[in-house]
Short mmCIF file of C-alpha atoms and ligand atoms in Angstrom, two decimals:
data_model
loop_
_atom_site.label_atom_id
_atom_site.label_comp_id
_atom_site.label_asym_id
_atom_site.label_seq_id
_atom_site.Cartn_x
_atom_site.Cartn_y
_atom_site.Cartn_z
CA MET A 19 30.18 12.17 -23.46
CA PHE A 20 26.56 12.42 -24.53
CA ARG A 21 27.46 11.33 -28.03
CA ALA A 22 29.25 8.26 -26.67
CA LEU A 23 26.24 7.38 -24.63
CA ALA A 24 23.98 7.84 -27.61
CA SER A 25 26.00 5.42 -29.66
CA VAL A 26 25.96 2.88 -26.85
CA LEU A 27 22.20 3.17 -26.68
CA LEU A 28 21.91 2.96 -30.45
CA CYS A 29 23.74 -0.31 -30.44
CA CYS A 30 21.23 -1.57 -27.98
CA PHE A 31 18.17 -0.40 -29.86
CA PHE A 32 19.44 -2.60 -32.57
CA LEU A 33 20.21 -5.59 -30.40
CA GLU A 34 16.92 -5.30 -28.67
CA ALA A 35 15.00 -5.08 -31.91
CA SER A 36 16.70 -8.11 -33.44
CA PHE A 37 16.10 -9.88 -30.22
CA TRP A 38 12.32 -9.44 -30.25
CA VAL A 39 12.16 -10.60 -33.83
CA HIS A 40 13.97 -13.72 -32.68
CA PHE A 41 11.05 -14.48 -30.37
CA SER A 42 8.57 -15.62 -33.01
CA TYR A 43 10.06 -18.63 -34.64
CA GLY A 44 8.28 -21.34 -36.57
CA ASP A 45 5.28 -23.14 -35.17
CA LEU A 46 6.91 -23.89 -31.84
CA THR A 47 4.42 -22.98 -29.12
CA THR A 48 5.76 -20.04 -27.14
CA CYS A 49 4.68 -17.57 -24.49
CA SER A 50 4.96 -14.63 -26.86
CA GLY A 51 1.71 -12.80 -27.24
CA ILE A 52 0.72 -13.17 -23.61
CA VAL A 53 2.35 -9.85 -22.82
CA PRO A 54 2.61 -7.47 -25.78
CA MET A 55 6.15 -6.16 -26.19
CA THR A 56 6.54 -2.44 -26.02
CA GLU A 57 9.44 -0.76 -27.74
CA ARG A 58 10.55 1.96 -25.36
CA GLY A 59 10.94 5.34 -26.99
CA ASP A 60 12.88 6.78 -24.10
CA LYS A 61 16.21 5.34 -23.02
CA ILE A 62 18.47 6.29 -20.17
CA SER A 63 21.62 4.74 -18.77
CA ILE A 64 22.43 4.11 -15.14
CA THR A 65 25.69 5.98 -15.74
CA ASP A 66 23.65 9.18 -16.31
CA PHE A 67 22.65 8.93 -12.67
CA GLY A 68 26.15 8.41 -11.32
CA GLY A 69 26.19 4.63 -11.62
CA VAL A 70 29.71 3.17 -11.46
CA GLY A 71 30.31 -0.44 -12.45
CA ASP A 72 33.55 -0.98 -10.57
CA GLY A 73 32.21 -3.62 -8.20
CA GLN A 74 32.96 -1.40 -5.18
CA THR A 75 30.81 1.71 -5.46
CA LEU A 76 27.35 1.40 -3.95
CA ASN A 77 24.88 2.34 -6.71
CA THR A 78 21.70 2.44 -4.67
CA ILE A 79 21.17 6.17 -5.13
CA ALA A 80 21.79 5.90 -8.87
CA PHE A 81 19.18 3.16 -9.27
CA ARG A 82 16.64 4.92 -7.06
CA LYS A 83 17.14 8.23 -8.91
CA ALA A 84 16.80 6.55 -12.30
CA ILE A 85 13.60 4.81 -11.25
CA TYR A 86 12.28 8.06 -9.74
CA ARG A 87 12.93 9.78 -13.04
CA ILE A 88 11.08 7.07 -14.98
CA GLN A 89 8.18 7.12 -12.57
CA HIS A 90 7.74 10.89 -12.56
CA LEU A 91 8.60 11.84 -16.13
CA ARG A 92 6.30 9.12 -17.46
CA ARG A 93 7.56 9.21 -21.03
CA ARG A 94 5.19 7.89 -23.64
CA GLY A 95 5.77 4.17 -24.21
CA GLY A 96 7.82 3.93 -21.06
CA THR A 97 11.55 4.07 -20.49
CA LEU A 98 14.43 1.65 -20.88
CA LEU A 99 17.05 1.79 -18.15
CA PHE A 100 20.33 0.59 -19.62
CA VAL A 101 22.92 -1.06 -17.41
CA PRO A 102 26.20 -1.27 -19.33
CA SER A 103 28.92 -3.84 -18.89
CA GLY A 104 30.42 -3.65 -15.40
CA VAL A 105 29.66 -4.77 -11.87
CA TYR A 106 27.08 -2.60 -10.10
CA LEU A 107 26.80 -3.16 -6.39
CA THR A 108 23.52 -1.91 -4.96
CA ASP A 109 21.01 -2.25 -2.13
CA SER A 110 17.56 -3.52 -3.02
CA PHE A 111 15.26 -1.15 -4.89
CA ASN A 112 11.74 -0.88 -6.33
CA LEU A 113 10.96 -0.86 -10.01
CA THR A 114 8.14 1.20 -11.46
CA SER A 115 5.53 0.69 -14.21
CA HIS A 116 6.23 1.05 -17.93
CA MET A 117 9.91 0.37 -17.76
CA THR A 118 12.52 -2.03 -19.07
CA LEU A 119 15.56 -2.87 -16.99
CA TYR A 120 18.12 -3.78 -19.64
CA LEU A 121 21.32 -5.57 -18.65
CA ALA A 122 23.92 -5.39 -21.40
CA ARG A 123 26.32 -8.21 -22.08
CA GLY A 124 28.76 -8.24 -19.19
CA ALA A 125 26.49 -6.23 -16.89
CA VAL A 126 26.24 -7.61 -13.36
CA MET A 127 23.93 -6.20 -10.71
CA LYS A 128 25.16 -7.37 -7.33
CA ALA A 129 23.15 -7.26 -4.14
CA THR A 130 24.95 -5.74 -1.20
CA GLN A 131 25.86 -8.11 1.61
CA ASP A 132 25.13 -5.48 4.22
CA THR A 133 22.08 -7.23 5.59
CA SER A 134 21.67 -4.78 8.50
CA ASN A 135 20.36 -2.10 6.13
CA TRP A 136 18.06 -4.36 4.17
CA PRO A 137 14.49 -2.94 4.10
CA LEU A 138 11.70 -4.91 5.75
CA ILE A 139 8.22 -5.08 4.27
CA ALA A 140 4.89 -6.41 5.46
CA PRO A 141 4.16 -10.13 5.23
CA LEU A 142 2.04 -11.32 2.34
CA PRO A 143 -1.60 -11.60 3.45
CA SER A 144 -1.85 -15.15 2.08
CA TYR A 145 1.04 -16.18 4.34
CA GLY A 146 0.13 -14.14 7.41
CA ARG A 147 3.81 -13.90 8.36
CA GLY A 148 7.18 -14.37 6.71
CA ARG A 149 7.57 -17.80 5.16
CA GLU A 150 10.53 -18.61 7.38
CA ARG A 151 10.23 -16.38 10.39
CA PRO A 152 7.28 -14.65 12.08
CA GLY A 153 6.68 -10.98 11.36
CA GLY A 154 7.70 -9.02 8.27
CA ARG A 155 10.16 -10.09 5.64
CA TYR A 156 13.10 -8.63 3.84
CA MET A 157 12.13 -6.94 0.57
CA SER A 158 13.35 -8.74 -2.54
CA PHE A 159 16.58 -7.43 -4.10
CA ILE A 160 14.62 -6.17 -7.11
CA HIS A 161 11.04 -5.46 -6.14
CA GLY A 162 7.81 -4.43 -7.84
CA ASP A 163 4.49 -3.78 -6.13
CA GLY A 164 1.31 -2.78 -7.94
CA LEU A 165 3.04 -2.39 -11.30
CA GLU A 166 2.18 -2.99 -14.91
CA ASP A 167 4.21 -3.31 -18.08
CA VAL A 168 7.65 -4.11 -16.67
CA VAL A 169 10.41 -5.91 -18.56
CA ILE A 170 13.70 -7.21 -17.21
CA THR A 171 15.86 -8.26 -20.13
CA GLY A 172 19.06 -7.65 -22.04
CA GLU A 173 21.99 -9.61 -23.37
CA ASN A 174 22.21 -12.21 -20.64
CA GLY A 175 23.65 -9.94 -18.00
CA THR A 176 23.56 -11.19 -14.42
CA ILE A 177 21.53 -10.42 -11.33
CA ASP A 178 23.63 -11.77 -8.45
CA GLY A 179 22.09 -12.04 -4.98
CA GLN A 180 25.39 -12.90 -3.27
CA GLY A 181 23.21 -15.14 -1.12
CA ASP A 182 25.87 -17.03 0.82
CA ILE A 183 25.72 -14.60 3.71
CA TRP A 184 21.96 -15.27 3.99
CA TRP A 185 22.36 -19.05 3.59
CA ASN A 186 24.83 -19.00 6.46
CA MET A 187 22.41 -17.04 8.65
CA TRP A 188 19.81 -19.70 7.89
CA ARG A 189 22.26 -22.49 8.69
CA GLN A 190 23.34 -20.84 11.92
CA ARG A 191 19.72 -20.04 12.83
CA THR A 192 20.51 -16.35 13.22
CA LEU A 193 17.94 -15.08 10.71
CA GLN A 194 15.64 -12.57 12.31
CA PHE A 195 13.19 -12.32 9.43
CA THR A 196 12.43 -14.23 6.24
CA ARG A 197 15.18 -13.98 3.65
CA PRO A 198 14.68 -11.81 0.54
CA SER A 199 13.85 -13.23 -2.86
CA LEU A 200 16.01 -12.10 -5.75
CA VAL A 201 13.14 -10.68 -7.82
CA GLU A 202 9.58 -10.35 -6.57
CA PHE A 203 6.53 -8.81 -8.19
CA VAL A 204 3.47 -8.33 -5.99
CA ASN A 205 0.04 -7.38 -7.38
CA SER A 206 1.43 -6.66 -10.82
CA ARG A 207 0.56 -7.50 -14.39
CA GLY A 208 2.20 -7.51 -17.77
CA ILE A 209 5.64 -8.65 -16.64
CA VAL A 210 8.36 -10.08 -18.90
CA ILE A 211 11.63 -11.49 -17.62
CA SER A 212 13.94 -12.80 -20.33
CA ASN A 213 17.58 -13.25 -21.26
CA VAL A 214 18.94 -12.66 -17.80
CA ILE A 215 21.13 -14.89 -15.62
CA PHE A 216 20.14 -15.13 -11.96
CA ARG A 217 22.76 -16.23 -9.48
CA ASN A 218 22.92 -17.05 -5.81
CA SER A 219 19.57 -15.80 -4.64
CA PRO A 220 19.33 -15.41 -0.85
CA PHE A 221 15.98 -17.28 -0.98
CA TRP A 222 13.50 -17.98 -3.83
CA ASN A 223 14.76 -16.61 -7.13
CA ILE A 224 11.76 -15.25 -9.03
CA HIS A 225 8.51 -14.82 -7.12
CA PRO A 226 5.44 -13.40 -8.91
CA VAL A 227 2.70 -13.20 -6.28
CA TYR A 228 -0.88 -11.91 -6.89
CA CYS A 229 0.18 -11.27 -10.50
CA SER A 230 -1.26 -11.98 -13.91
CA ASP A 231 0.19 -12.12 -17.40
CA VAL A 232 3.76 -12.97 -16.58
CA VAL A 233 6.26 -14.31 -19.10
CA ILE A 234 9.60 -15.75 -18.04
CA ARG A 235 11.78 -17.11 -20.82
CA TYR A 236 15.38 -17.62 -21.82
CA VAL A 237 16.53 -17.26 -18.26
CA THR A 238 19.32 -19.11 -16.51
CA ILE A 239 18.99 -19.53 -12.77
CA LEU A 240 21.94 -20.84 -10.80
CA ALA A 241 22.54 -21.52 -7.12
CA PRO A 242 24.57 -24.29 -5.46
CA PRO A 243 22.72 -27.55 -4.71
CA ASP A 244 23.25 -27.05 -0.98
CA SER A 245 21.89 -23.49 -0.91
CA PRO A 246 18.72 -23.55 1.25
CA ASN A 247 15.31 -22.72 -0.30
CA THR A 248 16.69 -21.25 -3.51
CA ASP A 249 13.60 -22.22 -5.56
CA GLY A 250 13.90 -21.21 -9.21
CA ILE A 251 10.51 -19.72 -10.12
CA ASP A 252 7.50 -19.72 -7.77
CA PRO A 253 4.26 -18.47 -9.37
CA ASP A 254 2.16 -17.77 -6.28
CA SER A 255 -1.56 -16.88 -6.32
CA SER A 256 -0.98 -15.76 -9.90
CA SER A 257 -2.62 -16.48 -13.24
CA ASN A 258 -1.44 -16.65 -16.82
CA VAL A 259 2.16 -17.29 -16.02
CA CYS A 260 4.23 -18.73 -18.85
CA ILE A 261 7.73 -20.05 -18.27
CA GLU A 262 9.79 -21.47 -21.10
CA ASP A 263 13.20 -22.17 -22.64
CA SER A 264 15.16 -21.87 -19.45
CA PHE A 265 17.90 -23.63 -17.53
CA ILE A 266 17.53 -23.83 -13.75
CA SER A 267 19.94 -25.46 -11.33
CA THR A 268 19.37 -24.57 -7.69
CA GLY A 269 19.17 -25.91 -4.15
CA ASP A 270 15.38 -26.32 -4.13
CA ASP A 271 12.42 -26.86 -6.49
CA LEU A 272 13.04 -25.57 -10.01
CA VAL A 273 9.45 -24.40 -10.51
CA ALA A 274 6.93 -24.55 -7.66
CA VAL A 275 3.36 -23.31 -8.10
CA LYS A 276 1.96 -21.99 -4.84
CA SER A 277 -1.03 -20.08 -3.39
CA GLY A 278 -0.52 -19.23 0.28
CA TRP A 279 -0.78 -21.40 3.34
CA ASP A 280 -3.29 -22.54 5.90
CA GLU A 281 -5.78 -20.12 7.47
CA TYR A 282 -4.13 -17.09 5.81
CA GLY A 283 -4.14 -18.57 2.32
CA ILE A 284 -7.68 -19.88 2.75
CA ALA A 285 -8.94 -16.46 3.89
CA TYR A 286 -7.13 -14.65 1.09
CA GLY A 287 -8.50 -17.18 -1.40
CA ARG A 288 -6.40 -16.33 -4.45
CA PRO A 289 -5.58 -19.35 -6.65
CA SER A 290 -2.80 -19.92 -9.10
CA SER A 291 -4.19 -20.89 -12.48
CA TYR A 292 -3.17 -21.20 -16.09
CA ILE A 293 0.47 -21.79 -15.41
CA THR A 294 2.54 -23.11 -18.32
CA VAL A 295 6.06 -24.45 -18.01
CA ARG A 296 7.82 -25.76 -21.08
CA ARG A 297 11.28 -26.60 -22.31
CA VAL A 298 12.93 -26.24 -18.95
CA THR A 299 16.10 -28.17 -18.16
CA GLY A 300 17.94 -28.44 -14.89
CA SER A 301 18.85 -30.19 -11.71
CA THR A 302 18.05 -29.91 -8.02
CA PRO A 303 18.20 -32.04 -4.89
CA PHE A 304 14.45 -31.38 -4.60
CA ALA A 305 11.79 -31.36 -7.35
CA GLY A 306 11.86 -30.36 -10.99
CA VAL A 307 8.17 -29.52 -11.27
CA ALA A 308 6.32 -28.92 -8.03
CA VAL A 309 2.87 -27.84 -6.91
CA GLY A 310 2.89 -26.69 -3.31
CA SER A 311 3.35 -27.15 -0.60
CA GLU A 312 1.57 -23.81 -0.05
CA THR A 313 -1.69 -24.40 -1.93
CA SER A 314 -4.42 -22.91 0.25
CA GLY A 315 -5.81 -20.58 -2.42
CA GLY A 316 -5.95 -23.48 -4.89
CA VAL A 317 -3.85 -24.44 -7.90
CA GLU A 318 -5.58 -25.21 -11.19
CA ASN A 319 -4.85 -25.64 -14.88
CA VAL A 320 -1.14 -26.23 -14.81
CA LEU A 321 0.64 -27.59 -17.86
CA ALA A 322 4.31 -28.58 -17.70
CA GLU A 323 5.82 -30.15 -20.81
CA ASN A 324 9.17 -30.94 -22.33
CA ILE A 325 11.09 -30.90 -19.09
CA ASN A 326 14.55 -32.47 -18.76
CA LEU A 327 15.92 -33.24 -15.32
CA TYR A 328 19.30 -34.57 -14.36
CA ASN A 329 20.76 -35.61 -11.01
CA SER A 330 17.71 -34.54 -9.07
CA GLY A 331 15.66 -35.50 -6.05
CA VAL A 332 12.16 -35.77 -7.51
CA GLY A 333 10.73 -35.45 -11.00
CA VAL A 334 7.21 -34.22 -10.21
CA HIS A 335 6.11 -33.35 -6.69
CA ILE A 336 2.52 -32.49 -5.76
CA LYS A 337 2.60 -31.55 -2.08
CA THR A 338 0.07 -30.23 0.37
CA ASN A 339 -0.96 -30.72 3.95
CA ILE A 340 -3.78 -31.06 6.44
CA GLY A 341 -4.93 -27.54 7.35
CA ARG A 342 -4.14 -26.21 3.89
CA GLY A 343 -7.60 -26.53 2.37
CA GLY A 344 -7.60 -25.43 -1.26
CA VAL A 345 -8.28 -27.28 -4.47
CA ILE A 346 -5.50 -28.72 -6.61
CA LYS A 347 -7.03 -29.64 -9.94
CA ASN A 348 -6.22 -30.23 -13.58
CA ILE A 349 -2.45 -30.53 -13.39
CA THR A 350 -0.76 -32.03 -16.47
CA VAL A 351 2.88 -32.98 -16.77
CA SER A 352 3.97 -34.47 -20.07
CA GLU A 353 7.15 -35.17 -22.03
CA LEU A 354 9.28 -35.28 -18.91
CA PHE A 355 12.67 -36.92 -19.17
CA MET A 356 14.66 -37.61 -16.06
CA GLU A 357 18.00 -39.19 -15.44
CA ASN A 358 19.53 -40.12 -12.12
CA VAL A 359 16.74 -39.11 -9.75
CA ARG A 360 15.69 -40.52 -6.39
CA THR A 361 11.90 -40.52 -6.90
CA GLY A 362 10.15 -40.14 -10.22
CA ILE A 363 6.70 -39.07 -9.08
CA LYS A 364 5.82 -37.95 -5.59
CA VAL A 365 2.41 -36.97 -4.25
CA ALA A 366 2.30 -36.04 -0.59
CA GLY A 367 -0.67 -35.03 1.55
CA ASP A 368 1.41 -34.48 4.65
CA THR A 369 4.39 -32.26 3.90
CA GLY A 370 4.26 -30.72 7.38
CA ASP A 371 5.03 -27.08 8.13
CA HIS A 372 2.35 -24.70 9.38
CA PRO A 373 2.51 -20.91 9.91
CA ASP A 374 1.26 -21.37 13.47
CA ASN A 375 -1.00 -23.58 15.54
CA ASN A 376 -4.21 -21.88 14.45
CA PHE A 377 -4.65 -23.94 11.30
CA ASN A 378 -7.92 -25.80 10.97
CA PRO A 379 -7.24 -29.56 11.03
CA ASN A 380 -10.53 -30.09 9.20
CA ALA A 381 -9.40 -27.92 6.27
CA LEU A 382 -8.37 -30.81 4.04
CA PRO A 383 -7.06 -30.14 0.54
CA TYR A 384 -9.08 -31.45 -2.39
CA VAL A 385 -6.83 -32.96 -5.04
CA LYS A 386 -8.26 -34.12 -8.35
CA ASP A 387 -7.21 -34.77 -11.94
CA LEU A 388 -3.49 -35.13 -12.13
CA MET A 389 -2.37 -36.22 -15.57
CA LEU A 390 1.17 -37.54 -15.87
CA LYS A 391 1.94 -38.74 -19.36
CA ASN A 392 4.84 -39.53 -21.65
CA ILE A 393 7.34 -39.67 -18.84
CA TRP A 394 10.63 -41.43 -19.25
CA GLY A 395 13.27 -41.96 -16.61
CA VAL A 396 16.56 -43.78 -16.36
CA ASN A 397 18.51 -44.38 -13.21
CA VAL A 398 15.44 -43.78 -11.06
CA GLN A 399 15.71 -45.24 -7.55
CA ARG A 400 12.00 -45.22 -6.72
CA ALA A 401 9.29 -44.89 -9.35
CA GLY A 402 6.53 -43.36 -7.27
CA TRP A 403 5.54 -42.46 -3.76
CA MET A 404 1.94 -41.25 -3.81
CA HIS A 405 0.19 -40.64 -0.52
CA GLY A 406 -3.07 -38.73 -0.31
CA ILE A 407 -4.93 -38.00 2.90
CA GLU A 408 -7.16 -40.40 4.77
CA ASN A 409 -10.78 -39.15 4.32
CA ALA A 410 -9.61 -36.91 1.45
CA THR A 411 -8.45 -39.41 -1.15
CA PHE A 412 -6.75 -37.78 -4.12
CA THR A 413 -8.71 -38.86 -7.21
CA GLY A 414 -8.58 -38.75 -10.98
CA ILE A 415 -4.88 -39.50 -11.15
CA CYS A 416 -3.81 -40.74 -14.56
CA LEU A 417 -0.43 -42.18 -15.42
CA SER A 418 -0.08 -42.83 -19.11
CA ASN A 419 3.00 -43.98 -21.00
CA VAL A 420 5.32 -43.73 -18.01
CA THR A 421 8.54 -45.74 -18.05
CA LEU A 422 10.89 -45.43 -15.14
CA GLN A 423 13.96 -47.61 -15.27
CA GLY A 424 15.97 -48.37 -12.19
CA THR A 425 19.59 -48.14 -11.47
CA THR A 426 21.41 -51.25 -12.56
CA GLY A 427 20.87 -53.76 -9.79
CA PRO A 428 18.53 -56.53 -8.75
CA ARG A 429 15.54 -54.44 -7.60
CA PRO A 430 13.41 -52.47 -10.07
CA PRO A 431 12.03 -49.14 -8.85
CA SER A 432 8.85 -49.51 -6.83
CA TRP A 433 5.55 -47.73 -6.27
CA ASN A 434 4.17 -46.94 -2.87
CA CYS A 435 0.60 -45.59 -2.73
CA ASN A 436 -2.06 -44.75 -0.20
CA ALA A 437 -5.31 -42.71 -0.28
CA ILE A 438 -5.07 -42.04 -4.00
CA ARG A 439 -7.23 -43.29 -6.83
CA GLY A 440 -6.71 -43.36 -10.55
CA ALA A 441 -5.60 -45.31 -13.54
CA ALA A 442 -2.43 -46.34 -15.27
CA ILE A 443 -1.99 -47.12 -18.94
CA GLU A 444 1.34 -48.42 -20.25
CA VAL A 445 3.21 -47.81 -17.05
CA SER A 446 6.42 -49.60 -16.20
CA PRO A 447 7.26 -50.88 -13.69
CA ARG A 448 3.74 -52.06 -12.88
CA PRO A 449 2.23 -49.47 -10.53
CA CYS A 450 0.39 -49.89 -7.24
CA ALA A 451 -3.10 -51.42 -7.00
CA GLU A 452 -4.68 -47.97 -6.42
CA LEU A 453 -3.86 -47.17 -10.04
CA THR A 454 -4.57 -50.49 -11.69
CA SER A 455 -8.17 -51.35 -10.77
CA VAL A 456 -10.24 -51.59 -13.94
CA GLU A 457 -13.09 -49.29 -12.85
CA GLN A 458 -10.65 -46.41 -12.54
CA SER A 459 -9.66 -46.28 -16.20
CA GLY A 460 -12.00 -43.27 -16.57
CA SER A 461 -9.36 -41.22 -14.75
CA CYS A 462 -7.32 -41.30 -17.92
CA ALA A 463 -10.27 -40.83 -20.30
CA SER A 464 -11.56 -37.67 -18.63
CA HIS A 465 -8.38 -35.79 -19.44
CA SER A 466 -8.09 -36.45 -23.13
C1 LIG B 3 9.44 -0.22 -2.06
O1 LIG B 3 8.23 -0.95 -2.08
C2 LIG B 3 7.84 -1.42 -0.81
C3 LIG B 3 6.64 -2.32 -1.01
O2 LIG B 3 5.65 -1.69 -1.73
C4 LIG B 3 7.56 -0.24 0.10
O3 LIG B 3 7.19 -0.70 1.38
C5 LIG B 3 8.81 0.62 0.20
O4 LIG B 3 8.53 1.78 0.93
C6 LIG B 3 9.32 1.00 -1.18
N1 LIG B 3 10.62 1.63 -1.02
C7 LIG B 3 10.94 2.76 -1.61
C8 LIG B 3 12.31 3.27 -1.35
O5 LIG B 3 10.17 3.34 -2.34
C1 LIG B 4 20.98 -15.56 -23.89
O1 LIG B 4 20.69 -16.82 -23.31
C2 LIG B 4 19.62 -17.50 -23.96
C3 LIG B 4 19.24 -18.69 -23.13
O2 LIG B 4 20.37 -19.41 -22.75
C4 LIG B 4 20.05 -17.82 -25.37
O3 LIG B 4 19.02 -18.50 -26.04
C5 LIG B 4 20.36 -16.52 -26.10
O4 LIG B 4 20.84 -16.78 -27.39
C6 LIG B 4 21.38 -15.68 -25.36
N1 LIG B 4 21.39 -14.35 -25.95
C7 LIG B 4 22.49 -13.66 -26.17
C8 LIG B 4 22.32 -12.30 -26.75
O5 LIG B 4 23.59 -14.11 -25.89
C1 LIG B 5 -6.94 -27.80 -17.82
O1 LIG B 5 -5.81 -26.92 -17.92
C2 LIG B 5 -5.45 -26.59 -19.23
C3 LIG B 5 -4.27 -25.66 -19.15
O2 LIG B 5 -3.23 -26.30 -18.59
C4 LIG B 5 -6.57 -25.90 -19.95
O3 LIG B 5 -6.20 -25.69 -21.30
C5 LIG B 5 -7.82 -26.76 -19.90
O4 LIG B 5 -8.89 -26.03 -20.45
C6 LIG B 5 -8.14 -27.12 -18.46
N1 LIG B 5 -9.27 -28.02 -18.43
C7 LIG B 5 -10.35 -27.75 -17.72
C8 LIG B 5 -11.41 -28.80 -17.77
O5 LIG B 5 -10.49 -26.72 -17.10
C1 LIG B 6 5.67 -42.22 -24.74
O1 LIG B 6 6.52 -41.22 -24.14
C2 LIG B 6 7.72 -40.99 -24.86
C3 LIG B 6 8.48 -39.91 -24.10
O2 LIG B 6 8.65 -40.26 -22.81
C4 LIG B 6 7.44 -40.53 -26.25
O3 LIG B 6 8.66 -40.39 -26.93
C5 LIG B 6 6.54 -41.51 -26.96
O4 LIG B 6 6.19 -40.98 -28.21
C6 LIG B 6 5.29 -41.74 -26.13
N1 LIG B 6 4.47 -42.75 -26.77
C7 LIG B 6 3.22 -42.50 -27.14
C8 LIG B 6 2.48 -43.65 -27.75
O5 LIG B 6 2.70 -41.40 -27.00
C1 LIG B 7 -11.71 -40.14 8.96
O1 LIG B 7 -13.10 -40.18 9.13
C2 LIG B 7 -13.51 -41.05 10.18
C3 LIG B 7 -15.04 -41.13 10.16
O2 LIG B 7 -15.59 -39.84 10.03
C4 LIG B 7 -12.97 -40.53 11.49
O3 LIG B 7 -13.35 -41.39 12.54
C5 LIG B 7 -11.45 -40.45 11.41
O4 LIG B 7 -10.93 -39.87 12.58
C6 LIG B 7 -11.02 -39.64 10.21
N1 LIG B 7 -9.58 -39.69 10.06
C7 LIG B 7 -8.81 -38.61 9.99
C8 LIG B 7 -7.35 -38.84 9.84
O5 LIG B 7 -9.27 -37.48 10.03
#
């Protein structure tokens, strides 16, 4: 038995090793290097702890025991927890530091649908309450709080949230607390998530909040287009987050950079900064690349490039609100291709939605330096809808080399702007007057 296990693990040492080598190819810019990869000396399998991958057995105790063992034995270099091929039903559980959760080819970790037992945790301080419902919130299916050096990887095994039961509670308005994310890291650093398929999250898929040094690459994230709030990846009050080479098709924004909301987010004051998103492909009824709408801690230094969107609602969406406060600054989106989308570029200073009535109506967001360049769209219904806030005009907006072609028909896509200021160079169709006045051309120069 032990020998068999050893050979299984040996096979995976090998796969894992070849897999890391694969990471550094050519001169393509990649996230590698942001989080140093640790080869785990110690490897254990979930089956050692009584795990059964028959799709029926509840494996909660096995996962909790395995994690307990990793946490308390603290092997040098950390421990790899191997999940072999099979379907492992489990309740939510916490990860620990210095570990790799490794899903073999054919391994599926399935969240239980017994929502009555789902643990509740405290609201995030930058939200003051659950995002959907007042009070606490359900803990994410796979959770990490205060951790460092954690890897979730493997051979494209699946983490399945079985979210339909939660989506139905949302639709029927029977949710008591905010739905769980699929994977959430709070206050953690040195996180890598790669080569995993995420399916049917109850709520947001991957949520790093108050984190730094996070790499997410080679992931596939899938949820039906009508699944509510199934955002793909939401870096939230986090810095140095690098997302690349992934396919995301969900019911809400593919990537949305956030930082808390209204008086809670302002008081907590933790921005998101240095967020990179590249080579992401997907579709959504909402936005491909989004900032907001929770931006109270500020969002700065975001670069999204080489994005391909199909059959989607919005290409780029910068969204905030009165009462949010916060600074949104230095956001660049380039090399974005979109096909069959409703609105190419959307900027909205009034997305609505407040945690409660105690927000400060004078806390206006400050939005400056949005660079949107080398953007190409076909079958775009509306080129741009860009509305800042009266008395808080959004400035330094630069559109450069943006071509958005309409659907075949008599009317070309249009621009609709208000309370924004900036410049446009080589933009088709011809944009709104707010972007074409000569004295604004500096908006494009300042970015270069
Ligand atoms: C898991 O982590 C959460 C948040 O830190 C904590 O409230 C909860 O007690 C932990 N659960 C277990 C079983 O350790
Ligand atoms: C896993 O999926 C990624 C992204 O789709 C792909 O690049 C990679 O080759 C796959 N790896 C394996 C071991 O199948
Ligand atoms: C803007 O953000 C990019 C990262 O996206 C960063 O490299 C650059 O230094 C930032 N510029 C300023 C002026 O902070
Ligand atoms: C304009 O953008 C397209 C991609 O949308 C790119 O292929 C082309 O090279 C860009 N042109 C210039 C002059 O940068
Ligand atoms: C904008 O500022 C003017 C002058 O201070 C004020 O009268 C008006 O109410 C403000 N508008 C909004 C929407 O806050």
